Backbone as CSV, one residue per row, in Angstrom:
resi,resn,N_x,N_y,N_z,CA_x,CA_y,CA_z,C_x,C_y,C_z
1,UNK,0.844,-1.183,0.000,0.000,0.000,0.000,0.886,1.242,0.000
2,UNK,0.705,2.321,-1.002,1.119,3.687,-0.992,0.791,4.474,0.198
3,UNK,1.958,5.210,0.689,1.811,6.122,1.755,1.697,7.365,1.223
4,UNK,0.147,7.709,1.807,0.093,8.832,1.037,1.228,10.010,1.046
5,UNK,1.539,10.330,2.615,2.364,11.283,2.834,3.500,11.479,2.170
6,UNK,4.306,9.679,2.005,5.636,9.794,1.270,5.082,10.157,-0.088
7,UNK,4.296,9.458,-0.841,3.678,10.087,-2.156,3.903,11.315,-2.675
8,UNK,3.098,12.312,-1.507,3.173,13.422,-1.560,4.555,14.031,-1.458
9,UNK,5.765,13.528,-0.910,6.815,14.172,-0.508,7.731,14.124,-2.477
10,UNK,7.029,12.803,-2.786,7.469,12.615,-3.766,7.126,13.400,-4.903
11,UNK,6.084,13.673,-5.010,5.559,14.685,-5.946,5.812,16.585,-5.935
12,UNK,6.497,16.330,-4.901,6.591,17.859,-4.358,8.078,18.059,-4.761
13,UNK,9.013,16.678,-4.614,10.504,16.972,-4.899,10.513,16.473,-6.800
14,UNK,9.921,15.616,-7.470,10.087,15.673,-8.748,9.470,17.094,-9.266
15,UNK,8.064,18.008,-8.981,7.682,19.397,-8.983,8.999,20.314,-9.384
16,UNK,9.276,20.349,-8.187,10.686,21.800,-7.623,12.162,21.062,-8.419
17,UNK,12.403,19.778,-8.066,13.604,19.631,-8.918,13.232,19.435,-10.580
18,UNK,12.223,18.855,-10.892,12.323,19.258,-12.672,12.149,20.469,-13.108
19,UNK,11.402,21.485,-12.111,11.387,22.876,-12.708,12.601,23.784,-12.807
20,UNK,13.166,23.404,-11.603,14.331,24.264,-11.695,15.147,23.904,-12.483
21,UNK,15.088,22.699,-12.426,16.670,21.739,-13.336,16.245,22.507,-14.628
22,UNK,15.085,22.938,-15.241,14.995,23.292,-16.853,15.550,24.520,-16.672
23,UNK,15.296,25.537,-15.802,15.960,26.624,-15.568,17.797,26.637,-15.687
24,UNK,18.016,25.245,-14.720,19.867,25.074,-15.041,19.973,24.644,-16.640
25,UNK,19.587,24.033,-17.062,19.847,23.436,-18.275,20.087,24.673,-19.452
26,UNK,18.777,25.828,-19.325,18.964,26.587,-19.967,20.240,27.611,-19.646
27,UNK,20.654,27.494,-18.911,22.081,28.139,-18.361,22.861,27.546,-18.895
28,UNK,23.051,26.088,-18.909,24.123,25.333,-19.384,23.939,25.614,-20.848
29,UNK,23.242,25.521,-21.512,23.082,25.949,-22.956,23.517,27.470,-23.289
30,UNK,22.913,28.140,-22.683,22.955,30.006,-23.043,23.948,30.534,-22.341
31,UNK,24.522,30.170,-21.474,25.580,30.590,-20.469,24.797,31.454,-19.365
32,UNK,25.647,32.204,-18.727,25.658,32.782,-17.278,25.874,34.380,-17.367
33,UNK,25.968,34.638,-18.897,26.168,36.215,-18.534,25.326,37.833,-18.350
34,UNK,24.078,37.336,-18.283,22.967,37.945,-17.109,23.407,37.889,-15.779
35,UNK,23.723,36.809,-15.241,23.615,36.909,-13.691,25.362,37.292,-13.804
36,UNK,26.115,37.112,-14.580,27.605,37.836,-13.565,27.551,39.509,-14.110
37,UNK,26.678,39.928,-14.967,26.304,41.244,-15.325,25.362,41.491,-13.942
38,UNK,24.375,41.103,-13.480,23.546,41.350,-12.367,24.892,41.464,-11.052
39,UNK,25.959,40.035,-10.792,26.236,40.457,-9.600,27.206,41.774,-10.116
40,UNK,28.086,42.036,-10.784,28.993,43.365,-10.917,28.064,44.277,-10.610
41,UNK,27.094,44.569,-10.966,26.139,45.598,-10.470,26.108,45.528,-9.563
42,UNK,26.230,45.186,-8.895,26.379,44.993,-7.392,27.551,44.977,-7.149
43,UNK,28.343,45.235,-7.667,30.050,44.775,-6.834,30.676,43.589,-6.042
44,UNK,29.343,42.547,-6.936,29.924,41.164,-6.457,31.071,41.037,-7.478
45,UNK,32.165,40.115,-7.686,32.628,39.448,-8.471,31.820,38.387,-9.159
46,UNK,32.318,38.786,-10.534,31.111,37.977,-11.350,31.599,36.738,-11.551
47,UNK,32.439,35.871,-11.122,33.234,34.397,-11.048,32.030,33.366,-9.987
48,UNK,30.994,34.037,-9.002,30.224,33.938,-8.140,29.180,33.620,-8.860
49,UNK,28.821,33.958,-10.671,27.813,33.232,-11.144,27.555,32.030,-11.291
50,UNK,28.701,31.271,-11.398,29.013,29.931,-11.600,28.303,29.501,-10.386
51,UNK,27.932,29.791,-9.019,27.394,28.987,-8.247,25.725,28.833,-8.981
52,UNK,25.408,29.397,-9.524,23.893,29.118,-9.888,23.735,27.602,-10.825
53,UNK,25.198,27.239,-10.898,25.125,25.750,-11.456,24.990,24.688,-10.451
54,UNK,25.211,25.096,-9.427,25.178,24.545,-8.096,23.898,24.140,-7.529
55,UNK,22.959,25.610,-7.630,21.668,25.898,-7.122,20.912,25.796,-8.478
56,UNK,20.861,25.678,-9.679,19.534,24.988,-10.410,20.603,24.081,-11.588
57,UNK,21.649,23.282,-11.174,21.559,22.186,-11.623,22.138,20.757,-10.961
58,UNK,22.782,21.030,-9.878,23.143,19.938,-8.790,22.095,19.561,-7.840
59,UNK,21.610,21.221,-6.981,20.574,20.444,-6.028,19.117,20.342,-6.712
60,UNK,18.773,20.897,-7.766,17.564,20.398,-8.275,17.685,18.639,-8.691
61,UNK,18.922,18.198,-9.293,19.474,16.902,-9.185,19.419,15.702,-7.878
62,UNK,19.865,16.302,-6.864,19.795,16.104,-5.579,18.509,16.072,-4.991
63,UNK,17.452,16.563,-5.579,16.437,16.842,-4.795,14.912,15.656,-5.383
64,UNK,15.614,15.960,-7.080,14.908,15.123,-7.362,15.081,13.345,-7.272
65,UNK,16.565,12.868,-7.039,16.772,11.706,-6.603,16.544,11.072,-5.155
66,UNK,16.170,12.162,-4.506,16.109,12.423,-3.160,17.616,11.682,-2.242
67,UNK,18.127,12.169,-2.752,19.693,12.376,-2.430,20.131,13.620,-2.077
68,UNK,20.384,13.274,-0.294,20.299,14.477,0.158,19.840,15.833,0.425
69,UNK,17.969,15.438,0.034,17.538,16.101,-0.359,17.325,17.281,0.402
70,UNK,17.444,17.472,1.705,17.613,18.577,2.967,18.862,19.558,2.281
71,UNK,19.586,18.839,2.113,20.936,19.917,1.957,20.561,20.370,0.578
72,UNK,19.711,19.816,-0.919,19.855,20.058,-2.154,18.884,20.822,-1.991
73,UNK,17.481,21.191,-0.667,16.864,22.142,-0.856,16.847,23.716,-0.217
74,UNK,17.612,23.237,0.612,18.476,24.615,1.376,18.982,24.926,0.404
75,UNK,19.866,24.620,-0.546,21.096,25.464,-1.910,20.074,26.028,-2.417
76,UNK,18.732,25.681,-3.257,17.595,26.475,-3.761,17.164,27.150,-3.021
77,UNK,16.825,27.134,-1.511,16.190,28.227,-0.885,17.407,29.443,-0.816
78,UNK,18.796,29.179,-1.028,19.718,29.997,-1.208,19.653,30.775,-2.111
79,UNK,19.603,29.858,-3.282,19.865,30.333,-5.077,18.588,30.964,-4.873
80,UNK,17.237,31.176,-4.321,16.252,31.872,-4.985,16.257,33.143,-3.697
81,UNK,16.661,33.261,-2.632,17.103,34.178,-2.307,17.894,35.212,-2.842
82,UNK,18.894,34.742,-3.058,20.062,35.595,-4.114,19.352,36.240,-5.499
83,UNK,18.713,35.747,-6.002,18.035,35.878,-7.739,17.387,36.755,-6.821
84,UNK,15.769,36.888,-5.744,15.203,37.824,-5.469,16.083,38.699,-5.233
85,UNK,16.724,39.275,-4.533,17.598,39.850,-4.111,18.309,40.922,-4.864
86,UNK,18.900,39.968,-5.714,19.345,40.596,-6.732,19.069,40.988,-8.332
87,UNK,17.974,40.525,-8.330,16.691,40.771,-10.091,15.656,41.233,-9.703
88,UNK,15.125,40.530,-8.556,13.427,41.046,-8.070,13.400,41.748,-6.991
89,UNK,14.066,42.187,-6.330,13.383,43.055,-5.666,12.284,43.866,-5.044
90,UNK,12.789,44.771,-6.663,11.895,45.444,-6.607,10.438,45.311,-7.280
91,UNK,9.983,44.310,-7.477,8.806,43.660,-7.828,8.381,42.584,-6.350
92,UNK,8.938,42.835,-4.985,8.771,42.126,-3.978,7.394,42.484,-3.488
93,UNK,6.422,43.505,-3.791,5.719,43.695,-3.301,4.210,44.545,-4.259
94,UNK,4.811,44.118,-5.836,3.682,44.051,-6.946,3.292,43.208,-7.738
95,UNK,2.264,43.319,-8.054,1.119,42.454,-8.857,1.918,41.781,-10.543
96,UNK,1.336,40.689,-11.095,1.850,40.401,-12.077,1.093,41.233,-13.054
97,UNK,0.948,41.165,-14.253,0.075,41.535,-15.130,-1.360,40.569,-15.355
98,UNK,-1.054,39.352,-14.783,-2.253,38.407,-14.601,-2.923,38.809,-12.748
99,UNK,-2.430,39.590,-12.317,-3.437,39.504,-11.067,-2.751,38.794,-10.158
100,UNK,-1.601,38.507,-10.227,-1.192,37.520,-9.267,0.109,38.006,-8.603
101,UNK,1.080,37.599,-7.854,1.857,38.239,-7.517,3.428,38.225,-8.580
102,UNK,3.401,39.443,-8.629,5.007,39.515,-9.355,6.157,38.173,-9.434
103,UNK,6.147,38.092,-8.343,7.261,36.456,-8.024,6.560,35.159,-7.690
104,UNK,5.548,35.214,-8.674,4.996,33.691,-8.022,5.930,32.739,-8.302
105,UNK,6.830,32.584,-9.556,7.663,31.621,-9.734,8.394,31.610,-8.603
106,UNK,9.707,32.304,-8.554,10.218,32.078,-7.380,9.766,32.171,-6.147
107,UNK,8.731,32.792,-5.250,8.395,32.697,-4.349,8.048,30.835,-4.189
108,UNK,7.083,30.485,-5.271,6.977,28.958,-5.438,8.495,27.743,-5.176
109,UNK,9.692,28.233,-5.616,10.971,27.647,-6.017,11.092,27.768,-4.425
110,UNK,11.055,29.007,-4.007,11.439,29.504,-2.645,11.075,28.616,-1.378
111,UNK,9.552,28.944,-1.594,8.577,28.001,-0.483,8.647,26.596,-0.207
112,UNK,8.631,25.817,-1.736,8.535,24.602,-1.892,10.003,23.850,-1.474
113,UNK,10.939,24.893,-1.463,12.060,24.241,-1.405,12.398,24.083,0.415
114,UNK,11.910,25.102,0.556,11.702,25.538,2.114,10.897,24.666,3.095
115,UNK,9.904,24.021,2.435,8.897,22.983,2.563,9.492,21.851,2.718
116,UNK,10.593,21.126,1.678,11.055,20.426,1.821,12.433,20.465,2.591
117,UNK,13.032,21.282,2.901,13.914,21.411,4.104,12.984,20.615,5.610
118,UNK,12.128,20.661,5.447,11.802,20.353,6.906,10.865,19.309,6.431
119,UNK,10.212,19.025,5.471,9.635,17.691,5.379,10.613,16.497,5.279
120,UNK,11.753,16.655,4.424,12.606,15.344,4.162,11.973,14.833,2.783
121,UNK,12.870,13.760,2.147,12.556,13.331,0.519,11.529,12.427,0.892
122,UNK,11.074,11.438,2.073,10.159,10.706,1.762,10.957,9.309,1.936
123,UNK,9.575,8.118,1.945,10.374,6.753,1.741,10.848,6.367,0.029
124,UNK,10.605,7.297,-0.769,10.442,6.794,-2.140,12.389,7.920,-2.885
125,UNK,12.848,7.415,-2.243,14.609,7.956,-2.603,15.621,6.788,-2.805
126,UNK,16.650,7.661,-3.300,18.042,6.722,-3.232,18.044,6.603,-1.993
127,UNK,18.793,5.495,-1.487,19.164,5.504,-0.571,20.685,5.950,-0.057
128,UNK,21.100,6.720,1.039,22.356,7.354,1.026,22.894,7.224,2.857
């Protein structure tokens, strides 16, 4: 018999790790030079973009094998911190053009990942 709960844990980490992973992928294809243009604007060093391979294409990896999946969803609640932070901002507190909120994507990447920090991957993982 299926547990619902693990079910659910399961559907929540294939969700957040296939979405984001399409987000890394398209990085790996197009490169990174939006976000090391975003951190210099900031007076980060732009060598610091390279971690966003970390945060949408290792722990979305991690999260969806449920391998390690605590630590692979903390790096996303990281990586979508940083992106708000540093792209959205200032849309932290307006409407989309559909009525909805400006950051539903990432707030979603954000939450869900956050969700699973404290839920755990479930009985349905690698085992590690």
């Amino acid at each position: 018999m299926l547990d619902n709960a693990d079910l659910g844990k399961l559907i929540i980490r294939l969700t957040l790790g296939g979405l984001m992973l399409f987000h890394g992928i398209s990085k790996l294809i197009n490169g990174i030079g939006f976000i090391e243009g975003q951190l210099a604007s900031h007076g980060i060093p732009a060598f610091f973009a390279y971690g966003v391979y970390i945060g949408e294409v290792i722990a979305p990896l991690m999260v969806l094998l449920g391998y390690q999946t605590r630590i692979g969803a903390i790096i996303i609640v990281f990586n979508m911190l940083v992106a708000i932070a540093l792209v959205h901002s200032h849309q932290l507190l307006t409407l989309g053009g559909n009525g909805g909120w400006a950051l539903e994507l990432q707030g979603f990447f954000l939450f869900i990942a956050l969700a699973l920090v404290f839920l755990g991957p479930g009985k349905y993982k690698l085992k590690n």
